[in-house]
Every structure is written in C-alpha cells, then in structure tokens.
GROMACS .gro file of C-alpha atoms in nm:
model
  350
    1UNK     CA    1  13.359   2.497  -1.429
    2UNK     CA    2  13.257   2.202  -1.215
    3UNK     CA    3  13.312   2.201  -0.839
    4UNK     CA    4  13.284   1.879  -0.637
    5UNK     CA    5  13.225   1.898  -0.261
    6UNK     CA    6  13.290   1.594  -0.041
    7UNK     CA    7  13.223   1.631   0.333
    8UNK     CA    8  13.418   1.368   0.526
    9UNK     CA    9  13.420   1.259   0.888
   10UNK     CA   10  13.673   0.988   0.972
   11UNK     CA   11  13.681   0.843   0.616
   12UNK     CA   12  13.874   0.539   0.500
   13UNK     CA   13  14.045   0.434   0.178
   14UNK     CA   14  13.718   0.459  -0.015
   15UNK     CA   15  13.759   0.838  -0.018
   16UNK     CA   16  14.105   0.810  -0.170
   17UNK     CA   17  13.987   0.554  -0.425
   18UNK     CA   18  13.711   0.791  -0.534
   19UNK     CA   19  13.951   1.084  -0.567
   20UNK     CA   20  14.194   0.874  -0.774
   21UNK     CA   21  13.912   0.757  -1.002
   22UNK     CA   22  13.805   1.117  -1.059
   23UNK     CA   23  14.145   1.221  -1.192
   24UNK     CA   24  14.056   1.119  -1.546
   25UNK     CA   25  13.781   1.382  -1.557
   26UNK     CA   26  13.877   1.730  -1.669
   27UNK     CA   27  13.770   2.073  -1.541
   28UNK     CA   28  13.686   1.950  -1.191
   29UNK     CA   29  13.783   2.139  -0.878
   30UNK     CA   30  13.746   1.911  -0.574
   31UNK     CA   31  13.693   2.041  -0.221
   32UNK     CA   32  13.708   1.793   0.069
   33UNK     CA   33  13.601   1.905   0.415
   34UNK     CA   34  13.756   1.729   0.713
   35UNK     CA   35  13.471   1.766   0.961
   36UNK     CA   36  13.669   1.735   1.284
   37UNK     CA   37  13.811   1.386   1.234
   38UNK     CA   38  14.058   1.267   1.498
   39UNK     CA   39  14.430   1.297   1.430
   40UNK     CA   40  14.456   0.926   1.341
   41UNK     CA   41  14.284   1.015   1.011
   42UNK     CA   42  14.543   1.278   0.916
   43UNK     CA   43  14.720   1.041   0.673
   44UNK     CA   44  14.395   0.997   0.479
   45UNK     CA   45  14.349   1.373   0.444
   46UNK     CA   46  14.717   1.429   0.362
   47UNK     CA   47  14.681   1.183   0.078
   48UNK     CA   48  14.353   1.347  -0.026
   49UNK     CA   49  14.530   1.683  -0.051
   50UNK     CA   50  14.720   1.552  -0.355
   51UNK     CA   51  14.395   1.544  -0.548
   52UNK     CA   52  14.187   1.815  -0.382
   53UNK     CA   53  14.172   2.119  -0.157
   54UNK     CA   54  14.117   2.001   0.201
   55UNK     CA   55  13.936   2.233   0.442
   56UNK     CA   56  13.940   2.146   0.812
   57UNK     CA   57  13.702   2.188   1.104
   58UNK     CA   58  13.861   2.180   1.447
   59UNK     CA   59  13.573   1.970   1.574
   60UNK     CA   60  13.287   1.767   1.432
   61UNK     CA   61  13.012   2.017   1.349
   62UNK     CA   62  12.807   1.796   1.118
   63UNK     CA   63  12.749   1.738   0.749
   64UNK     CA   64  12.537   2.049   0.702
   65UNK     CA   65  12.807   2.277   0.840
   66UNK     CA   66  13.073   2.099   0.634
   67UNK     CA   67  12.874   2.156   0.314
   68UNK     CA   68  12.824   2.524   0.394
   69UNK     CA   69  13.195   2.565   0.470
   70UNK     CA   70  13.273   2.432   0.121
   71UNK     CA   71  13.000   2.648  -0.035
   72UNK     CA   72  13.150   2.960   0.123
   73UNK     CA   73  13.493   2.862  -0.004
   74UNK     CA   74  13.363   2.813  -0.359
   75UNK     CA   75  13.181   3.147  -0.340
   76UNK     CA   76  13.519   3.312  -0.286
   77UNK     CA   77  13.716   3.126  -0.553
   78UNK     CA   78  13.453   3.123  -0.829
   79UNK     CA   79  13.531   3.487  -0.905
   80UNK     CA   80  13.869   3.361  -1.022
   81UNK     CA   81  13.786   3.015  -1.156
   82UNK     CA   82  13.444   3.102  -1.296
   83UNK     CA   83  13.078   3.028  -1.244
   84UNK     CA   84  12.948   2.678  -1.307
   85UNK     CA   85  12.788   2.394  -1.116
   86UNK     CA   86  12.849   2.245  -0.773
   87UNK     CA   87  12.817   1.871  -0.714
   88UNK     CA   88  12.802   1.722  -0.364
   89UNK     CA   89  12.895   1.360  -0.299
   90UNK     CA   90  12.958   1.135   0.001
   91UNK     CA   91  13.299   1.006   0.103
   92UNK     CA   92  13.198   0.645   0.175
   93UNK     CA   93  13.204   0.503  -0.178
   94UNK     CA   94  12.827   0.513  -0.236
   95UNK     CA   95  12.858   0.745  -0.534
   96UNK     CA   96  13.044   0.630  -0.845
   97UNK     CA   97  13.237   0.872  -1.069
   98UNK     CA   98  12.993   0.788  -1.351
   99UNK     CA   99  12.693   0.893  -1.141
  100UNK     CA  100  12.871   1.203  -1.011
  101UNK     CA  101  12.914   1.329  -1.365
  102UNK     CA  102  12.572   1.204  -1.469
  103UNK     CA  103  12.414   1.428  -1.205
  104UNK     CA  104  12.646   1.713  -1.305
  105UNK     CA  105  12.547   1.680  -1.671
  106UNK     CA  106  12.179   1.681  -1.577
  107UNK     CA  107  12.235   2.007  -1.390
  108UNK     CA  108  12.405   2.163  -1.692
  109UNK     CA  109  12.111   2.055  -1.908
  110UNK     CA  110  11.859   2.197  -1.658
  111UNK     CA  111  11.983   2.543  -1.549
  112UNK     CA  112  11.861   2.678  -1.213
  113UNK     CA  113  11.734   2.333  -1.116
  114UNK     CA  114  11.839   2.137  -0.808
  115UNK     CA  115  11.934   1.789  -0.928
  116UNK     CA  116  11.934   1.503  -0.680
  117UNK     CA  117  12.035   1.142  -0.729
  118UNK     CA  118  11.760   0.885  -0.694
  119UNK     CA  119  11.849   0.538  -0.577
  120UNK     CA  120  11.592   0.271  -0.645
  121UNK     CA  121  11.666   0.057  -0.338
  122UNK     CA  122  11.656  -0.277  -0.516
  123UNK     CA  123  11.855  -0.578  -0.408
  124UNK     CA  124  12.037  -0.612  -0.075
  125UNK     CA  125  11.968  -0.272   0.085
  126UNK     CA  126  12.015  -0.223   0.465
  127UNK     CA  127  11.679  -0.205   0.643
  128UNK     CA  128  11.746   0.131   0.812
  129UNK     CA  129  11.829   0.289   0.474
  130UNK     CA  130  11.521   0.151   0.302
  131UNK     CA  131  11.291   0.231   0.594
  132UNK     CA  132  11.437   0.578   0.653
  133UNK     CA  133  11.401   0.682   0.292
  134UNK     CA  134  11.045   0.547   0.269
  135UNK     CA  135  10.931   0.752   0.568
  136UNK     CA  136  11.118   1.064   0.459
  137UNK     CA  137  10.991   1.068   0.101
  138UNK     CA  138  10.630   1.053   0.220
  139UNK     CA  139  10.688   1.331   0.474
  140UNK     CA  140  10.850   1.537   0.197
  141UNK     CA  141  10.559   1.473  -0.038
  142UNK     CA  142  10.309   1.580   0.227
  143UNK     CA  143  10.518   1.889   0.307
  144UNK     CA  144  10.575   2.010  -0.047
  145UNK     CA  145  10.333   1.838  -0.282
  146UNK     CA  146  10.636   1.713  -0.481
  147UNK     CA  147  10.723   1.349  -0.536
  148UNK     CA  148  11.085   1.233  -0.516
  149UNK     CA  149  11.187   0.868  -0.504
  150UNK     CA  150  11.490   0.943  -0.285
  151UNK     CA  151  11.512   1.237  -0.043
  152UNK     CA  152  11.821   1.124   0.150
  153UNK     CA  153  12.074   1.098  -0.132
  154UNK     CA  154  12.384   1.311  -0.078
  155UNK     CA  155  12.463   1.321  -0.451
  156UNK     CA  156  12.324   1.653  -0.576
  157UNK     CA  157  12.411   1.928  -0.823
  158UNK     CA  158  12.313   2.290  -0.864
  159UNK     CA  159  12.429   2.618  -1.017
  160UNK     CA  160  12.685   2.832  -0.831
  161UNK     CA  161  12.420   3.107  -0.845
  162UNK     CA  162  12.232   2.915  -0.574
  163UNK     CA  163  12.523   2.920  -0.326
  164UNK     CA  164  12.404   3.226  -0.124
  165UNK     CA  165  12.059   3.070  -0.091
  166UNK     CA  166  12.199   2.733   0.018
  167UNK     CA  167  12.432   2.895   0.271
  168UNK     CA  168  12.132   3.070   0.429
  169UNK     CA  169  11.938   2.747   0.497
  170UNK     CA  170  11.936   2.634   0.859
  171UNK     CA  171  12.080   2.304   0.972
  172UNK     CA  172  12.416   2.178   1.093
  173UNK     CA  173  12.393   1.801   1.058
  174UNK     CA  174  12.196   1.560   0.839
  175UNK     CA  175  11.878   1.763   0.871
  176UNK     CA  176  12.038   2.030   0.649
  177UNK     CA  177  11.997   1.818   0.336
  178UNK     CA  178  11.627   1.771   0.405
  179UNK     CA  179  11.591   2.144   0.478
  180UNK     CA  180  11.750   2.217   0.139
  181UNK     CA  181  11.477   2.014  -0.031
  182UNK     CA  182  11.199   2.165   0.181
  183UNK     CA  183  11.314   2.524   0.127
  184UNK     CA  184  11.424   2.465  -0.231
  185UNK     CA  185  11.083   2.324  -0.323
  186UNK     CA  186  10.935   2.671  -0.258
  187UNK     CA  187  11.176   2.850  -0.490
  188UNK     CA  188  11.335   2.631  -0.757
  189UNK     CA  189  11.258   2.319  -0.963
  190UNK     CA  190  11.386   1.990  -0.818
  191UNK     CA  191  11.458   1.698  -1.047
  192UNK     CA  192  11.560   1.343  -0.963
  193UNK     CA  193  11.811   1.149  -1.174
  194UNK     CA  194  11.841   0.769  -1.143
  195UNK     CA  195  12.174   0.650  -1.002
  196UNK     CA  196  12.323   0.321  -0.893
  197UNK     CA  197  12.238   0.198  -0.541
  198UNK     CA  198  12.567   0.115  -0.368
  199UNK     CA  199  12.598  -0.003  -0.008
  200UNK     CA  200  12.933  -0.128   0.117
  201UNK     CA  201  12.951  -0.355   0.426
  202UNK     CA  202  12.585  -0.290   0.504
  203UNK     CA  203  12.652   0.085   0.513
  204UNK     CA  204  12.837   0.048   0.844
  205UNK     CA  205  13.059   0.347   0.765
  206UNK     CA  206  12.762   0.586   0.776
  207UNK     CA  207  12.766   0.832   1.065
  208UNK     CA  208  12.390   0.884   1.043
  209UNK     CA  209  12.226   0.829   1.384
  210UNK     CA  210  11.875   0.695   1.314
  211UNK     CA  211  11.706   0.837   1.626
  212UNK     CA  212  11.898   1.161   1.689
  213UNK     CA  213  11.919   1.269   1.326
  214UNK     CA  214  11.564   1.158   1.244
  215UNK     CA  215  11.437   1.387   1.521
  216UNK     CA  216  11.623   1.678   1.362
  217UNK     CA  217  11.491   1.594   1.016
  218UNK     CA  218  11.132   1.553   1.128
  219UNK     CA  219  11.130   1.808   1.409
  220UNK     CA  220  10.866   2.028   1.246
  221UNK     CA  221  10.615   1.748   1.210
  222UNK     CA  222  10.708   1.628   1.562
  223UNK     CA  223  10.629   1.974   1.700
  224UNK     CA  224  10.305   1.979   1.507
  225UNK     CA  225  10.221   1.634   1.644
  226UNK     CA  226  10.280   1.755   2.002
  227UNK     CA  227  10.067   2.062   1.938
  228UNK     CA  228   9.797   1.840   1.792
  229UNK     CA  229   9.815   1.605   2.091
  230UNK     CA  230   9.763   1.896   2.330
  231UNK     CA  231   9.475   2.025   2.117
  232UNK     CA  232   9.333   1.675   2.094
  233UNK     CA  233   9.342   1.635   2.473
  234UNK     CA  234   9.148   1.960   2.516
  235UNK     CA  235   8.908   1.854   2.241
  236UNK     CA  236   8.858   1.497   2.356
  237UNK     CA  237   8.817   1.577   2.725
  238UNK     CA  238   8.565   1.849   2.643
  239UNK     CA  239   8.385   1.620   2.398
  240UNK     CA  240   8.371   1.328   2.646
  241UNK     CA  241   8.251   1.554   2.929
  242UNK     CA  242   7.973   1.703   2.716
  243UNK     CA  243   7.866   1.361   2.583
  244UNK     CA  244   7.832   1.251   2.946
  245UNK     CA  245   7.650   1.567   3.065
  246UNK     CA  246   7.411   1.568   2.768
  247UNK     CA  247   7.315   1.202   2.810
  248UNK     CA  248   6.936   1.272   2.803
  249UNK     CA  249   6.969   1.447   2.461
  250UNK     CA  250   6.917   1.237   2.141
  251UNK     CA  251   7.247   1.090   2.024
  252UNK     CA  252   7.279   1.282   1.694
  253UNK     CA  253   7.211   1.621   1.858
  254UNK     CA  254   7.431   1.536   2.156
  255UNK     CA  255   7.718   1.438   1.926
  256UNK     CA  256   7.697   1.756   1.718
  257UNK     CA  257   7.675   1.992   2.018
  258UNK     CA  258   7.963   1.820   2.200
  259UNK     CA  259   8.182   1.815   1.892
  260UNK     CA  260   8.126   2.183   1.808
  261UNK     CA  261   8.189   2.321   2.158
  262UNK     CA  262   8.492   2.099   2.219
  263UNK     CA  263   8.640   2.189   1.880
  264UNK     CA  264   8.602   2.564   1.939
  265UNK     CA  265   8.808   2.533   2.258
  266UNK     CA  266   9.074   2.304   2.113
  267UNK     CA  267   9.107   2.504   1.788
  268UNK     CA  268   9.191   2.818   1.985
  269UNK     CA  269   9.462   2.633   2.179
  270UNK     CA  270   9.597   2.462   1.865
  271UNK     CA  271   9.609   2.784   1.661
  272UNK     CA  272   9.809   2.968   1.928
  273UNK     CA  273  10.059   2.684   1.966
  274UNK     CA  274  10.108   2.636   1.590
  275UNK     CA  275  10.148   3.006   1.519
  276UNK     CA  276  10.402   3.071   1.794
  277UNK     CA  277  10.596   2.747   1.840
  278UNK     CA  278  10.549   2.513   1.543
  279UNK     CA  279  10.556   2.730   1.230
  280UNK     CA  280  10.688   3.045   1.408
  281UNK     CA  281  10.468   3.261   1.189
  282UNK     CA  282  10.501   3.642   1.189
  283UNK     CA  283  10.192   3.724   0.985
  284UNK     CA  284   9.902   3.907   1.146
  285UNK     CA  285   9.649   3.718   1.354
  286UNK     CA  286   9.378   3.837   1.115
  287UNK     CA  287   9.560   3.693   0.811
  288UNK     CA  288   9.632   3.351   0.958
  289UNK     CA  289   9.340   3.346   1.200
  290UNK     CA  290   9.078   3.385   0.929
  291UNK     CA  291   9.231   3.106   0.721
  292UNK     CA  292   9.271   2.885   1.028
  293UNK     CA  293   8.906   2.946   1.123
  294UNK     CA  294   8.799   2.830   0.777
  295UNK     CA  295   9.016   2.520   0.810
  296UNK     CA  296   8.886   2.451   1.161
  297UNK     CA  297   8.526   2.474   1.040
  298UNK     CA  298   8.599   2.243   0.748
  299UNK     CA  299   8.778   1.992   0.971
  300UNK     CA  300   8.490   2.013   1.219
  301UNK     CA  301   8.235   1.932   0.947
  302UNK     CA  302   8.448   1.642   0.817
  303UNK     CA  303   8.512   1.521   1.171
  304UNK     CA  304   8.144   1.524   1.259
  305UNK     CA  305   8.046   1.354   0.931
  306UNK     CA  306   8.303   1.079   0.988
  307UNK     CA  307   8.177   1.017   1.343
  308UNK     CA  308   7.814   1.011   1.225
  309UNK     CA  309   7.907   0.775   0.941
  310UNK     CA  310   8.093   0.541   1.175
  311UNK     CA  311   7.795   0.550   1.410
  312UNK     CA  312   7.561   0.459   1.122
  313UNK     CA  313   7.797   0.175   1.024
  314UNK     CA  314   7.749   0.020   1.365
  315UNK     CA  315   8.025   0.174   1.577
  316UNK     CA  316   7.808   0.280   1.867
  317UNK     CA  317   8.100   0.384   2.089
  318UNK     CA  318   8.116   0.760   2.024
  319UNK     CA  319   8.448   0.791   2.209
  320UNK     CA  320   8.619   0.539   1.979
  321UNK     CA  321   8.460   0.695   1.669
  322UNK     CA  322   8.606   1.031   1.771
  323UNK     CA  323   8.958   0.881   1.792
  324UNK     CA  324   8.929   0.732   1.443
  325UNK     CA  325   8.811   1.064   1.294
  326UNK     CA  326   9.096   1.259   1.455
  327UNK     CA  327   9.362   1.021   1.323
  328UNK     CA  328   9.220   1.033   0.972
  329UNK     CA  329   9.230   1.414   0.962
  330UNK     CA  330   9.568   1.473   1.130
  331UNK     CA  331   9.793   1.479   0.822
  332UNK     CA  332   9.538   1.671   0.617
  333UNK     CA  333   9.535   1.946   0.879
  334UNK     CA  334   9.916   1.958   0.901
  335UNK     CA  335   9.963   1.982   0.526
  336UNK     CA  336   9.705   2.261   0.484
  337UNK     CA  337   9.843   2.465   0.776
  338UNK     CA  338  10.199   2.438   0.645
  339UNK     CA  339  10.125   2.527   0.282
  340UNK     CA  340   9.832   2.764   0.299
  341UNK     CA  341   9.804   2.916   0.647
  342UNK     CA  342  10.145   2.951   0.812
  343UNK     CA  343  10.333   2.981   0.482
  344UNK     CA  344  10.677   3.127   0.553
  345UNK     CA  345  10.780   3.428   0.349
  346UNK     CA  346  11.128   3.422   0.193
  347UNK     CA  347  11.329   3.680   0.010
  348UNK     CA  348  11.454   3.593  -0.337
  349UNK     CA  349  11.795   3.428  -0.343
  350UNK     CA  350  11.912   3.598  -0.658
   0.00000   0.00000   0.00000
C-alpha cells in the first residue's frame, strides 16, 4: 500500500491539478491536511475531498505538525489497509506525479531507508531557494557527516514502520523536515533520488519565511555560536590582558602562556554552556568532561600553532592572529562536540 501525504496551507488550483493527475495511479491512499487555512479556501478543500481524505487543523500550526497529524492518521488506518510506504509531497505544484512515484519506487527498492528528492537547481531558480539550500546542505554535512544535494525538498518516502519514530521528532514548522534528516541520520540510511526542479511564479506561493524559519532550522548552531562568542570573549579578553601584562617576556613565551591560561578559563565557561543549554546533555560530567578536555587541549595546540605560524609569516599583530585562529577552528569544534562529546542517546524506533 502507498500513502501520500500533502500538507496544505491556503493552496490554490495547483493542489487540485495534482490530485486529478494522480488518479491514474492505483493503490494510492491520499491524505491532505488543511493546516488552518481561512474559510475562503474551503472550496479548494471540498474539491480535494473528492480525491483524498482531508484532515483539518483549526488554526495554522505549521508544516511539521500537519505532517505528524497525517502520520498519526495513517498509523491508525494501516492496520486495516496494510503496511507499506508513505510519500510526502508539497501542495504548490513543485512535485510532479512522475517524481512522486519515482521516490516511492526507490523506497520500495530500498527498505528501511529514508528517500528524499534531490533537485539540482539548474536554470531559473529563485535566489532564496538556491541560497537557502546551499547553506542548509553544508550545515547538514557538518552535523552528520553525510552529503545530500538537497536537504529542503518536501518530497520524501519511507516505510510505515518508521511512523512512530517520525512522530516523536520535535518540530512544528519547517524545521521539522530538517530535524527528520538530522535525527534520521543517526538511525537509518538516507538516500537522495534526482527529481525535476520546478518553480512556479518564482515560488511566490511558498509560505517559508526566510528569517523566522531559518532561525528554527539552524537554532542549534546559532546557540552554539552564541556559546562560542561568550567563550571567545572570555578567552580573548584574558589573552589580550595577559599579552599586555607580560610585555617584558619574549614574544613566543608570552604568546604561549597567555593562550594557555585564557583558554583554560574560556573552556570551562564554554563546556558548561554547551552541556546545559546548547546540546542539553544528560551524561555525567566525567564522561563528557574528559572528552571535552581532550578536545580543548587539541584545539589549544592547533590554535597556538596557527598563531605562531601566522606570526612567522609576518603577521606581527598577535591580537589579529588570535581572531584568525579562532574563526578557523570554530566549525571543527562544533562538529566534534556534536558527534563525539554531547552525542544524544536515543531509544530504538522499532
């Protein structure tokens, strides 16, 4: 059995055209979720009900909640209709019937794998779509070690056995789809399937808010950045003060002493912030603290070597050299802390 989920907020005729085009495909149960659209859109959903089951939210909760509402509904009916695969697609005409079934077939050929459509962003693609996907795919790669060409595509497919796991993932709006990839990468294979890139009217019908939804998607790295900024301020102020106070000491010795003492202070502050507020880790201080100490020592050695190297290359301003070294090591530190130090523990979904 194939189940198709289409979350919809204030859709237009493109939703109805998609539903009509899908009628020629057999063994497809379609679930449309009206995510709190105003009453003026009732005719669209009434027409959609001829081709699908329409579930309604009383208010606009967001795409993530709409998907989970449909997933819960399918969990209840699959006992009668049977297990199978679930395909999710957008309501704005970006996903063709051919690609919907192409992704579904790929899921059937790759059991227990999360299949996601991969657009190649060639031709006349809106800037915000191209830019947003470029940033997100690199953040995803740094977060998981996996490479996907498209992390924002709403066309996905997976086994009904994954429904409990997907319903447990946090997120109400667009950040939910990124959370699915981030959490799924820890538990199940993820495979991209090439699909057509379709943008209608410059993608004006999209309800994605670049600033508000980007903050939700990237909130973990934003929190880590703020924690790092606080730690950097402690580190840099201590470093600058010690460089000034140790002025009579030879430059190499002064640099090493200042860097070590400042880093010990900032590392303590940074560890506490990351453990409690960024990664919300519940492991013992000994478990994470020992690994963090090893990372801090390694970063300190690399940091000092970079500053010394820059100094040897002619950058005599030790304050500027320190800034360059910190920027170079920021993403390395974040990736290691996320994957090896504050690694969240999850129960099996099966």
